[in-house]
PDB file of C-alpha atoms in Angstrom:
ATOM      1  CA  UNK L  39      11.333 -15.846 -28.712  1.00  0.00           C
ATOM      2  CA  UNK L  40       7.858 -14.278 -28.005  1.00  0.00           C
ATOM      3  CA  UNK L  41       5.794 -16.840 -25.455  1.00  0.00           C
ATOM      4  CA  UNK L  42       3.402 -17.344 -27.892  1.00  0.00           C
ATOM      5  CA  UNK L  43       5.531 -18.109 -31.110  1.00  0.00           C
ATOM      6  CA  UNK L  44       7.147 -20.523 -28.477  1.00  0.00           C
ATOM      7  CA  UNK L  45       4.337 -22.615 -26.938  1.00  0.00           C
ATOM      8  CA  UNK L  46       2.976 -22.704 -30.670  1.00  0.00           C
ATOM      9  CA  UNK L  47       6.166 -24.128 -31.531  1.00  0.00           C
ATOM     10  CA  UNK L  48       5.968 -26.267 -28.510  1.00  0.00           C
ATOM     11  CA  UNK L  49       2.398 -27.381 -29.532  1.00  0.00           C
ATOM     12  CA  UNK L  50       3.448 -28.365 -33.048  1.00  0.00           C
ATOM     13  CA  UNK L  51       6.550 -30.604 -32.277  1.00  0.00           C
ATOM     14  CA  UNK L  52       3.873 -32.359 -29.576  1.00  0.00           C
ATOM     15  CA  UNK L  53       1.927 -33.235 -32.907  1.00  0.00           C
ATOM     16  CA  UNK L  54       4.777 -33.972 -34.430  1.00  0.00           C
ATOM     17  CA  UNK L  55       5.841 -36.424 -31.689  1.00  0.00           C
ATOM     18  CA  UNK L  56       2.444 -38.026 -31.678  1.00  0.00           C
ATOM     19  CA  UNK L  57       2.176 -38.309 -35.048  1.00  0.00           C
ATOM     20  CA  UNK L  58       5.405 -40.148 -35.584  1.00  0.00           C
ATOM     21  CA  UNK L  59       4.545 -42.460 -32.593  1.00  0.00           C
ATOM     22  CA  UNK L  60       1.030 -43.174 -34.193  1.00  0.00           C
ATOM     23  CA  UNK L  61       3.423 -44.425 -37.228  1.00  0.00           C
ATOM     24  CA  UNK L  62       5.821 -46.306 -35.186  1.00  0.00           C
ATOM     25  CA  UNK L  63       3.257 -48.368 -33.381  1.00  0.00           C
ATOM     26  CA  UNK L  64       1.442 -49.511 -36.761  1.00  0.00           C
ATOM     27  CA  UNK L  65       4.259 -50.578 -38.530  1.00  0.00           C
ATOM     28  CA  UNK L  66       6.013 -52.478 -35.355  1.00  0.00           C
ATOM     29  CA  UNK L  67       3.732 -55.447 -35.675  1.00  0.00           C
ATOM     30  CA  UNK L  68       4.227 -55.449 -39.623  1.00  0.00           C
ATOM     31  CA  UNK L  69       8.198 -55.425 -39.408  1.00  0.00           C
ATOM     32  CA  UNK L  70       8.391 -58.007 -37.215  1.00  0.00           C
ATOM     33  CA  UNK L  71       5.889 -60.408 -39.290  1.00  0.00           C
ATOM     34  CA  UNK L  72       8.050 -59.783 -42.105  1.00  0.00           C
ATOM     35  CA  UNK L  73      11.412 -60.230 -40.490  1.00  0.00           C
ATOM     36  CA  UNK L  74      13.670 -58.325 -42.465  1.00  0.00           C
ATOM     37  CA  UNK L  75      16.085 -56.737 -40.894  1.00  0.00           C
ATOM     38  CA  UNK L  76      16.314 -53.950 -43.277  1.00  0.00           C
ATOM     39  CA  UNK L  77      12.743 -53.043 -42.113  1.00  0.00           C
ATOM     40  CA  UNK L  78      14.054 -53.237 -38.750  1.00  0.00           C
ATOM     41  CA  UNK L  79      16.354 -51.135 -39.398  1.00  0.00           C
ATOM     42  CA  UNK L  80      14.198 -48.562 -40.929  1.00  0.00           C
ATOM     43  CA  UNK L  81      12.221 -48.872 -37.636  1.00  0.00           C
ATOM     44  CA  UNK L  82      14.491 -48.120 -35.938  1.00  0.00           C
ATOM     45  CA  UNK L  83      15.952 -44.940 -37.510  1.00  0.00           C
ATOM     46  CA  UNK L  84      11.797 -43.708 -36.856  1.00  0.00           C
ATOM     47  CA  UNK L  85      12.579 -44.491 -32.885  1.00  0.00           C
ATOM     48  CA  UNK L  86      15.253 -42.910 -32.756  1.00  0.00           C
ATOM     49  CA  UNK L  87      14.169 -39.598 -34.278  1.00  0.00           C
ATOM     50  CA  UNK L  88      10.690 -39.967 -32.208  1.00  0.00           C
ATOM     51  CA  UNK L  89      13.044 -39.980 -29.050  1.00  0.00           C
ATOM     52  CA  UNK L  90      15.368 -36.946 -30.140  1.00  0.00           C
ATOM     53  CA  UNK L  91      11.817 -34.607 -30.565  1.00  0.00           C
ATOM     54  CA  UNK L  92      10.504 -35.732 -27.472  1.00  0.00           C
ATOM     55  CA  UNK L  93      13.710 -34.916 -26.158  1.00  0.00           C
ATOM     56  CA  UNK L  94      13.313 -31.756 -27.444  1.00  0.00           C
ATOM     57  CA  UNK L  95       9.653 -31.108 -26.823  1.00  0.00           C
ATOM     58  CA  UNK L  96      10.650 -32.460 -22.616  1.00  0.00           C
ATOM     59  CA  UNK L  97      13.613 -29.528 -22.854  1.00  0.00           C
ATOM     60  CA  UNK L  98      12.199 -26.480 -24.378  1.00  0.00           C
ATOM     61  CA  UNK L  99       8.827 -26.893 -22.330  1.00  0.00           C
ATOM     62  CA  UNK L 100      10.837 -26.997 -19.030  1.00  0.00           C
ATOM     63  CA  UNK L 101      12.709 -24.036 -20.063  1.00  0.00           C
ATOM     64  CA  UNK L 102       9.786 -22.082 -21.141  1.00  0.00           C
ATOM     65  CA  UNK L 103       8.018 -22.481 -18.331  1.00  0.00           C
ATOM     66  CA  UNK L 104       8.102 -19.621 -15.771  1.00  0.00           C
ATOM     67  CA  UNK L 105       6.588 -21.142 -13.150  1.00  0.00           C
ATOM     68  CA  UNK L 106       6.752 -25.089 -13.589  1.00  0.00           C
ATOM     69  CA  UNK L 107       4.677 -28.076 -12.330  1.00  0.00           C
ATOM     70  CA  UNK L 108       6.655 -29.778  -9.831  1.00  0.00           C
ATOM     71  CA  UNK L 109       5.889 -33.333  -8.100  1.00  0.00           C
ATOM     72  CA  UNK L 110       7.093 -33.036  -4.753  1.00  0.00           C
ATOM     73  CA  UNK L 111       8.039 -35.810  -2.537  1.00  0.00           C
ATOM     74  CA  UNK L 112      10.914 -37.214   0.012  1.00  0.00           C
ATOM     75  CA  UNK L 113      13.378 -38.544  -1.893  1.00  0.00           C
ATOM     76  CA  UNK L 114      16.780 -40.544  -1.282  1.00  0.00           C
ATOM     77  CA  UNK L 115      19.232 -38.531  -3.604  1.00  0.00           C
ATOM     78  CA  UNK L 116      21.940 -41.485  -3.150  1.00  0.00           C
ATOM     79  CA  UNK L 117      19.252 -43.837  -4.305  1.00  0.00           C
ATOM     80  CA  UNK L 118      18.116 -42.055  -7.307  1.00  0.00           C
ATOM     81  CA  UNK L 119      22.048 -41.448  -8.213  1.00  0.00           C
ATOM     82  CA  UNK L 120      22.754 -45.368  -8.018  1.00  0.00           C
ATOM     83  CA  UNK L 121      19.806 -46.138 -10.432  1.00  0.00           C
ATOM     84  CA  UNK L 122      20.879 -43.193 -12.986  1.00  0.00           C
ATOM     85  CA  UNK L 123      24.695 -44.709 -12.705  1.00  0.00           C
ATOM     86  CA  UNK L 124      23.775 -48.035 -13.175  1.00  0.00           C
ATOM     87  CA  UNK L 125      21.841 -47.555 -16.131  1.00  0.00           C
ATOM     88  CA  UNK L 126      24.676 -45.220 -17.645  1.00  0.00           C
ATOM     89  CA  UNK L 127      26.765 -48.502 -16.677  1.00  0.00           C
ATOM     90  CA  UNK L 128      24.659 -50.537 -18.897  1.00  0.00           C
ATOM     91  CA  UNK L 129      25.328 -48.571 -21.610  1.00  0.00           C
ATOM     92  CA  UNK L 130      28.873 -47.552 -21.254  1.00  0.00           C
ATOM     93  CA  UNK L 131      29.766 -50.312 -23.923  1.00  0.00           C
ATOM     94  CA  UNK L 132      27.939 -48.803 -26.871  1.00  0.00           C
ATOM     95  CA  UNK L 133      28.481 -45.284 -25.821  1.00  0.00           C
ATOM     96  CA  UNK L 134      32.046 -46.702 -25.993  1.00  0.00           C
ATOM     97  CA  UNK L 135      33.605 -44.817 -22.975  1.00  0.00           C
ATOM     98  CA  UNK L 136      34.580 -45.971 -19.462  1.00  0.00           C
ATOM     99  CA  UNK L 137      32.220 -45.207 -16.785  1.00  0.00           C
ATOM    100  CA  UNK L 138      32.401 -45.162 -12.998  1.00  0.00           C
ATOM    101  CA  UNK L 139      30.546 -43.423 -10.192  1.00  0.00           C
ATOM    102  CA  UNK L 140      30.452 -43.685  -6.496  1.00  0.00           C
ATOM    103  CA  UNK L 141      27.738 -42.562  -3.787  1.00  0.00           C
ATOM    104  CA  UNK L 142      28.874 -42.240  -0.416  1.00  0.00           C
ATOM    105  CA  UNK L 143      27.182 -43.000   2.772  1.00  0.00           C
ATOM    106  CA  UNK L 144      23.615 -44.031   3.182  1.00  0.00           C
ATOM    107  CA  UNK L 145      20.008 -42.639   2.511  1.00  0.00           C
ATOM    108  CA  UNK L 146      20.259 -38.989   1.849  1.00  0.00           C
ATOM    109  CA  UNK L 147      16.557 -37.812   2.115  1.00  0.00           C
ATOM    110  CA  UNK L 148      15.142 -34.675   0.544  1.00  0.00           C
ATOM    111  CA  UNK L 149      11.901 -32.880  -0.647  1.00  0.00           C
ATOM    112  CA  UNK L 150      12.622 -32.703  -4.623  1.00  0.00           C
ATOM    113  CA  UNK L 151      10.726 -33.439  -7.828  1.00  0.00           C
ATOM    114  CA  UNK L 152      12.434 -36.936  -8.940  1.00  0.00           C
ATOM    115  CA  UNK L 153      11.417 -36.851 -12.562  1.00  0.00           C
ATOM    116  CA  UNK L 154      13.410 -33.367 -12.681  1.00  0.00           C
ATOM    117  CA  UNK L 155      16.432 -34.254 -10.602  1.00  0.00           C
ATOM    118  CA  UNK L 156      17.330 -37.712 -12.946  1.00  0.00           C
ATOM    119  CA  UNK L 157      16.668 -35.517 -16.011  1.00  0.00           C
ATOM    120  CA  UNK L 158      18.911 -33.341 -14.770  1.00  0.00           C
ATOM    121  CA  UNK L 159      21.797 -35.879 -14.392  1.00  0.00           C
ATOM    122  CA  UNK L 160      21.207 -38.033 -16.937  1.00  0.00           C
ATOM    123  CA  UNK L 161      21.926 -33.896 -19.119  1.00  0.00           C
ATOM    124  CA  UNK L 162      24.924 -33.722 -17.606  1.00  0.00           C
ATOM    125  CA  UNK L 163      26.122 -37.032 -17.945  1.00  0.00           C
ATOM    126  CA  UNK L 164      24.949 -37.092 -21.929  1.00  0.00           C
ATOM    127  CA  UNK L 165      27.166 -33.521 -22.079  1.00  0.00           C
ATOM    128  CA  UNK L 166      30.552 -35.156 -20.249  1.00  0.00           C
ATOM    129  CA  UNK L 167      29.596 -38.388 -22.490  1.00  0.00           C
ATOM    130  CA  UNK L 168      29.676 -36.204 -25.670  1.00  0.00           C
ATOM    131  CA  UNK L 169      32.852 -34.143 -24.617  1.00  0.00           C
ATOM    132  CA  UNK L 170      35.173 -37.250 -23.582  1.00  0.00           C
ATOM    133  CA  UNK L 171      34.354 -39.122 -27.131  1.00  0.00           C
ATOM    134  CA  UNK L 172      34.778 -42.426 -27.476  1.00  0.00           C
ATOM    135  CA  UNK L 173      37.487 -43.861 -25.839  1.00  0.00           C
ATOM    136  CA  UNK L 174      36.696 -41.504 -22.850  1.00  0.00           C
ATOM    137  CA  UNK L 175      35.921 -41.157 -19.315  1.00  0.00           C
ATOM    138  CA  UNK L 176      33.111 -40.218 -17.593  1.00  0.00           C
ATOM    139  CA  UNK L 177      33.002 -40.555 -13.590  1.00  0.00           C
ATOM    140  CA  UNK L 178      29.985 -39.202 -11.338  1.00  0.00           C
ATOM    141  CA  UNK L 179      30.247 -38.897  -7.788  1.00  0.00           C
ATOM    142  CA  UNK L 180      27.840 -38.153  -5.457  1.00  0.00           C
ATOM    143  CA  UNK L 181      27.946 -37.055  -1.580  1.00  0.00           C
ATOM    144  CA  UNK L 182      26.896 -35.603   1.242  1.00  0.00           C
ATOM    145  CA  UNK L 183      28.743 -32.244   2.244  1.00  0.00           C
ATOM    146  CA  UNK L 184      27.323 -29.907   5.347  1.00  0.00           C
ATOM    147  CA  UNK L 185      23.079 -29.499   4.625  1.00  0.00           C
ATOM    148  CA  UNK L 186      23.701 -30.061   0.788  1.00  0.00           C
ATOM    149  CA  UNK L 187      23.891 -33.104  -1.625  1.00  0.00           C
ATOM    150  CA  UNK L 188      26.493 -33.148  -4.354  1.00  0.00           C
ATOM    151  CA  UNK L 189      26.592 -34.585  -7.847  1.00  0.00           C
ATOM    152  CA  UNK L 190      30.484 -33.981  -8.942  1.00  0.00           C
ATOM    153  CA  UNK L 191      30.353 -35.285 -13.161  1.00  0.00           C
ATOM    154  CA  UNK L 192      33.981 -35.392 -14.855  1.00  0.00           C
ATOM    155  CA  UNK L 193      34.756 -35.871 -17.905  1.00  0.00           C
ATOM    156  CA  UNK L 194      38.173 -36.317 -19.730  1.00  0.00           C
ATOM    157  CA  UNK L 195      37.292 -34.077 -23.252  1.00  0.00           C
ATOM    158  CA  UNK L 196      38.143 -30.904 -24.236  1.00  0.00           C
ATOM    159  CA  UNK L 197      37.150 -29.364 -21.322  1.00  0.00           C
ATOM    160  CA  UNK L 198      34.822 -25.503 -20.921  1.00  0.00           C
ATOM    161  CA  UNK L 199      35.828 -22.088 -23.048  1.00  0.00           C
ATOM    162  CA  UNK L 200      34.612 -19.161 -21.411  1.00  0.00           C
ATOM    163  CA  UNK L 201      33.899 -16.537 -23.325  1.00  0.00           C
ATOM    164  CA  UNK L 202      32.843 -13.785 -21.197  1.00  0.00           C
ATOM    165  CA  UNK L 203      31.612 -13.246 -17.381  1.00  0.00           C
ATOM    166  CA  UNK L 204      28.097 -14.851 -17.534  1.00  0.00           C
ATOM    167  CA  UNK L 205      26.731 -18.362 -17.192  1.00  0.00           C
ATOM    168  CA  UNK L 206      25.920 -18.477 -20.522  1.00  0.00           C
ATOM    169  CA  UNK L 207      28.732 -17.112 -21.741  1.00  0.00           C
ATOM    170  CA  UNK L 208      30.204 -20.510 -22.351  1.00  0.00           C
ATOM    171  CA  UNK L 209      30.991 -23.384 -24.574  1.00  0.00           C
ATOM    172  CA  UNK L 210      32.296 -26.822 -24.862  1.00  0.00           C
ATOM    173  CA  UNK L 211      34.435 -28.146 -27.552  1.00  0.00           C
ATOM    174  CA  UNK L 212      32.895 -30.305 -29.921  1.00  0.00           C
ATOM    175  CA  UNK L 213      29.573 -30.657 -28.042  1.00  0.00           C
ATOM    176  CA  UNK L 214      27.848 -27.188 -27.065  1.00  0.00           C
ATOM    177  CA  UNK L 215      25.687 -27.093 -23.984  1.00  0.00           C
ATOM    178  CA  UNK L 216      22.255 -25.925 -25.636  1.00  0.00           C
ATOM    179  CA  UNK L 217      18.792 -27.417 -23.680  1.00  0.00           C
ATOM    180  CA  UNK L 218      20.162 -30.000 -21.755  1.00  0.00           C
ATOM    181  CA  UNK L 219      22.558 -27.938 -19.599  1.00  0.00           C
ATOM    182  CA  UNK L 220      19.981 -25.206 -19.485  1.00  0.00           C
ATOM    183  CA  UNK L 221      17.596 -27.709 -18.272  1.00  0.00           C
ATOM    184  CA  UNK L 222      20.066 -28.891 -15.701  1.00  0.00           C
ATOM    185  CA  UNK L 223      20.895 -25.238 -14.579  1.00  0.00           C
ATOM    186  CA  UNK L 224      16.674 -24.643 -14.585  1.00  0.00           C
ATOM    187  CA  UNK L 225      16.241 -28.152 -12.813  1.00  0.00           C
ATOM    188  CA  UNK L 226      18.756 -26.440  -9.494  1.00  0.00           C
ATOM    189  CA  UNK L 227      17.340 -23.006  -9.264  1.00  0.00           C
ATOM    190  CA  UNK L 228      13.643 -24.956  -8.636  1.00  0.00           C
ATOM    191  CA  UNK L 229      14.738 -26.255  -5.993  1.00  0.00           C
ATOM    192  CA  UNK L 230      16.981 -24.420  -4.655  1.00  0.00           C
ATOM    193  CA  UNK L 231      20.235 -25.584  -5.854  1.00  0.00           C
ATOM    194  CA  UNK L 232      22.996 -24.437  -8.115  1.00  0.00           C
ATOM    195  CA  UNK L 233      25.129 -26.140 -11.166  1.00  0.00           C
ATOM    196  CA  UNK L 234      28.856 -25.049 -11.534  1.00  0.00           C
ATOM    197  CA  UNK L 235      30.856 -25.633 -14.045  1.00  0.00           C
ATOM    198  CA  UNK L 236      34.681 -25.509 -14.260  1.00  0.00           C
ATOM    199  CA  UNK L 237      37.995 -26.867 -15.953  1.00  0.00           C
ATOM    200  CA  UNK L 238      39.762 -29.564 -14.387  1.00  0.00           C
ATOM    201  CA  UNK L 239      43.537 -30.098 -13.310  1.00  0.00           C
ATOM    202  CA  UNK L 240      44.832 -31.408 -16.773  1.00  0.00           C
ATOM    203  CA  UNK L 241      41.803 -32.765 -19.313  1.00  0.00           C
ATOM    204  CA  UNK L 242      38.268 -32.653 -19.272  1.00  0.00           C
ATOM    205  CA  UNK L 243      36.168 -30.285 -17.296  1.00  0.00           C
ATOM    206  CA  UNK L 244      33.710 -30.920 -14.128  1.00  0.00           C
ATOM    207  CA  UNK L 245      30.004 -30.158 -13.656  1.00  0.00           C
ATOM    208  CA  UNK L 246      28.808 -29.920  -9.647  1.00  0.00           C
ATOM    209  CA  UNK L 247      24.919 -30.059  -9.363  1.00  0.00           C
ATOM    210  CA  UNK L 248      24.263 -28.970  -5.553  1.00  0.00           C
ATOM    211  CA  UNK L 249      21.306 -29.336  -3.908  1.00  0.00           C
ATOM    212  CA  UNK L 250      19.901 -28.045  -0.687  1.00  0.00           C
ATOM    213  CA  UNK L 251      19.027 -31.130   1.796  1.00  0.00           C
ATOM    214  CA  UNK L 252      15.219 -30.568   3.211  1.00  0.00           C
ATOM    215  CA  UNK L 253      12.317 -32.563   4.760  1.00  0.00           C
ATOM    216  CA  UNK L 254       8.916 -30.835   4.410  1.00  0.00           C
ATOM    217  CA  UNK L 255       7.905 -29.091   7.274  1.00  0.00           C
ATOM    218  CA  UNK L 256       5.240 -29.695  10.044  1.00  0.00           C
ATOM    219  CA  UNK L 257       1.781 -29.445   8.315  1.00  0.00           C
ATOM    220  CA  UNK L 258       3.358 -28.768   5.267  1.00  0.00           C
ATOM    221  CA  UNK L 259       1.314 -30.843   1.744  1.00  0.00           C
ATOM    222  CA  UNK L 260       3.248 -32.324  -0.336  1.00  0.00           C
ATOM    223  CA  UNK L 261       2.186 -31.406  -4.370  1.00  0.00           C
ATOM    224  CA  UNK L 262       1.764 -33.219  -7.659  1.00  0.00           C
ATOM    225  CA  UNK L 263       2.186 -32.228 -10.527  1.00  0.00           C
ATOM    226  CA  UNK L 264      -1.122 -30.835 -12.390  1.00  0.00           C
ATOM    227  CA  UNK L 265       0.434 -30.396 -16.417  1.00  0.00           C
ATOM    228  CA  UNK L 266      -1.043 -32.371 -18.626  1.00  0.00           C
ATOM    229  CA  UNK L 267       1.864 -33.232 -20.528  1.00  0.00           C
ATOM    230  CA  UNK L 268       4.002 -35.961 -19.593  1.00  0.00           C
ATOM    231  CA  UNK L 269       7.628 -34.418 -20.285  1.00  0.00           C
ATOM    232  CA  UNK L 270       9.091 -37.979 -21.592  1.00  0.00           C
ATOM    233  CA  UNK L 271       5.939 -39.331 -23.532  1.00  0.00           C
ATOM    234  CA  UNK L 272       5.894 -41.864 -21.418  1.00  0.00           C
ATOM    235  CA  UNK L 273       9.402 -43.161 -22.510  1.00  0.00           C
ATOM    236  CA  UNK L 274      12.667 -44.734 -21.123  1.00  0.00           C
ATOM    237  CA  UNK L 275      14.194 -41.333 -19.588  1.00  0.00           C
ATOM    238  CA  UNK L 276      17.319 -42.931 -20.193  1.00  0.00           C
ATOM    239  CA  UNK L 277      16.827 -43.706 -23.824  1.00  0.00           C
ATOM    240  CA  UNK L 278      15.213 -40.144 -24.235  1.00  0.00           C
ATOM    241  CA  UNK L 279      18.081 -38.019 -22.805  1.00  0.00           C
ATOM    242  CA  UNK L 280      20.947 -40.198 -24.236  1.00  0.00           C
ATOM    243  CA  UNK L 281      19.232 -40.210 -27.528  1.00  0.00           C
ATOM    244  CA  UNK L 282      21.202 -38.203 -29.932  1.00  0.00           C
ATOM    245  CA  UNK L 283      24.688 -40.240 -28.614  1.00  0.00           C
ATOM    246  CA  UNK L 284      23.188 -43.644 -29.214  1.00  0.00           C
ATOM    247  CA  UNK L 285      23.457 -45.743 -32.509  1.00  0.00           C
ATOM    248  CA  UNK L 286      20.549 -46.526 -34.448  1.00  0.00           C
ATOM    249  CA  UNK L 287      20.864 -50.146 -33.954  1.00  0.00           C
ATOM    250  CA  UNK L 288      19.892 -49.193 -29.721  1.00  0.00           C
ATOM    251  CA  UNK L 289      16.141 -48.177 -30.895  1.00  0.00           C
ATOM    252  CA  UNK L 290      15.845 -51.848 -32.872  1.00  0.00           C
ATOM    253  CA  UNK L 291      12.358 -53.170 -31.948  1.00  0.00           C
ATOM    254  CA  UNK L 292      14.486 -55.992 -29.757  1.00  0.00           C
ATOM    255  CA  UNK L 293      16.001 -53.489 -28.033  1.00  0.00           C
ATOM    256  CA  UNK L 294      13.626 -51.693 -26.899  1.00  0.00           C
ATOM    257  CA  UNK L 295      11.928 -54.779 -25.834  1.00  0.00           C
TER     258      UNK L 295
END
């Protein structure tokens, strides 16, 4: 796709978006005066397709991008993991799979965009999430190994057909790996990292995100982000990412509450 056709596609799914917010906010404070839940309901189904396009807005402007905004800072990568697992925790009962994670050791400190690095896992967890099914298993792991930080996902599905030499030469059963592992795979080269993907002993297939462990330098500025466009509209990144696997019922007004 041209870069013009594609940030004019970009540009009309942001209207899109907006537009479908600007609906969502007026008729919140009707549906819950009335308090039918068939209304709520209705509401809901809106949500939930607002989240899947900003999902998709978030995705194809990060891969589009040649050269994108990043907000640098130090960041704990154990810390950030523990927050992204306990939130997929939280959810593991309506995404109806078994979840468990561990992060070893302490702080693990690093100069990386946050925003990115937790849209990155939260990709690769929604992919293992969608391959295992329900029923399934999804583990992340997280550690320290030599000057690098590791983020080792597993899940018990189908596991990866390769279908040729390349990266993208690839496909998972029953779930395809579209924007969000291309996002994932962008999210690694920024900063300096790589995402590997491979077939497990027995079921299910692994993902390893691996990124390079750095501290800025003496004299070196740390930089935020300048774009104008705030990749999750300002939403739940949780709720954005995981949007296409979650019922209807998770984007009720009270939910969301």
């Amino acid at each position: 796709m041209e870069q013009k056709t594609a940030e004019k596609l970009i540009r009309e799914l942001r209207e899109q978006a907006n537009d479908l917010m600007a609906a969502a906010q007026l008729l919140a404070p009707l549906v819950r005066e009335r308090g039918e839940e068939r209304d709520g309901m209705v509401l809901a189904s809106m949500e939930k397709s607002l989240y899947c396009l900003v999902r998709t807005v978030s995705h194809l402007e990060l891969c589009r991008e040649e050269e994108p905004d990043l907000c640098l800072k130090v960041v704990d990568l154990n810390g950030l993991c523990e927050k992204v697992c306990q939130q997929i925790e939280s959810l593991a009962p309506v995404l109806e799979i078994r979840f468990t994670w561990e992060v070893e050791g302490g702080e693990i400190l690093t100069l990386a965009d946050p925003t990115l690095v937790e849209q990155a896992l939260l990709n690769l967890l929604a992919n293992a999430v969608r391959a295992a099914g329900r029923g399934g298993e999804v583990s992340l792991h997280c550690r320290k190994e030599g000057e690098r930080c590791l983020f080792l996902i597993r899940d018990n599905g189908a596991g990866v057909c390769f279908f040729g030499p390349g990266p993208d030469s690839l496909v998972k059963d029953g779930s395809g790996l579209g924007l969000g592992l291309a996002l994932a795979r962008r999210v690694a080269a920024l900063h300096g990292g790589t995402l590997m993907l491979e077939n497990t002993a027995g079921d299910g297939a692994r993902s390893v995100l691996a990124l390079p462990i750095r501290l800025p330098e003496k004299g070196e500025e740390l930089r935020a982000a300048r774009t104008e466009w705030d990749r999750t509209g300002g939403f739940s990144p949780l709720l954005v990412e995981l949007s296409p696997l979650l019922p209807v019922e998770s984007f009720h007004f009270r939910e969301l509450e």
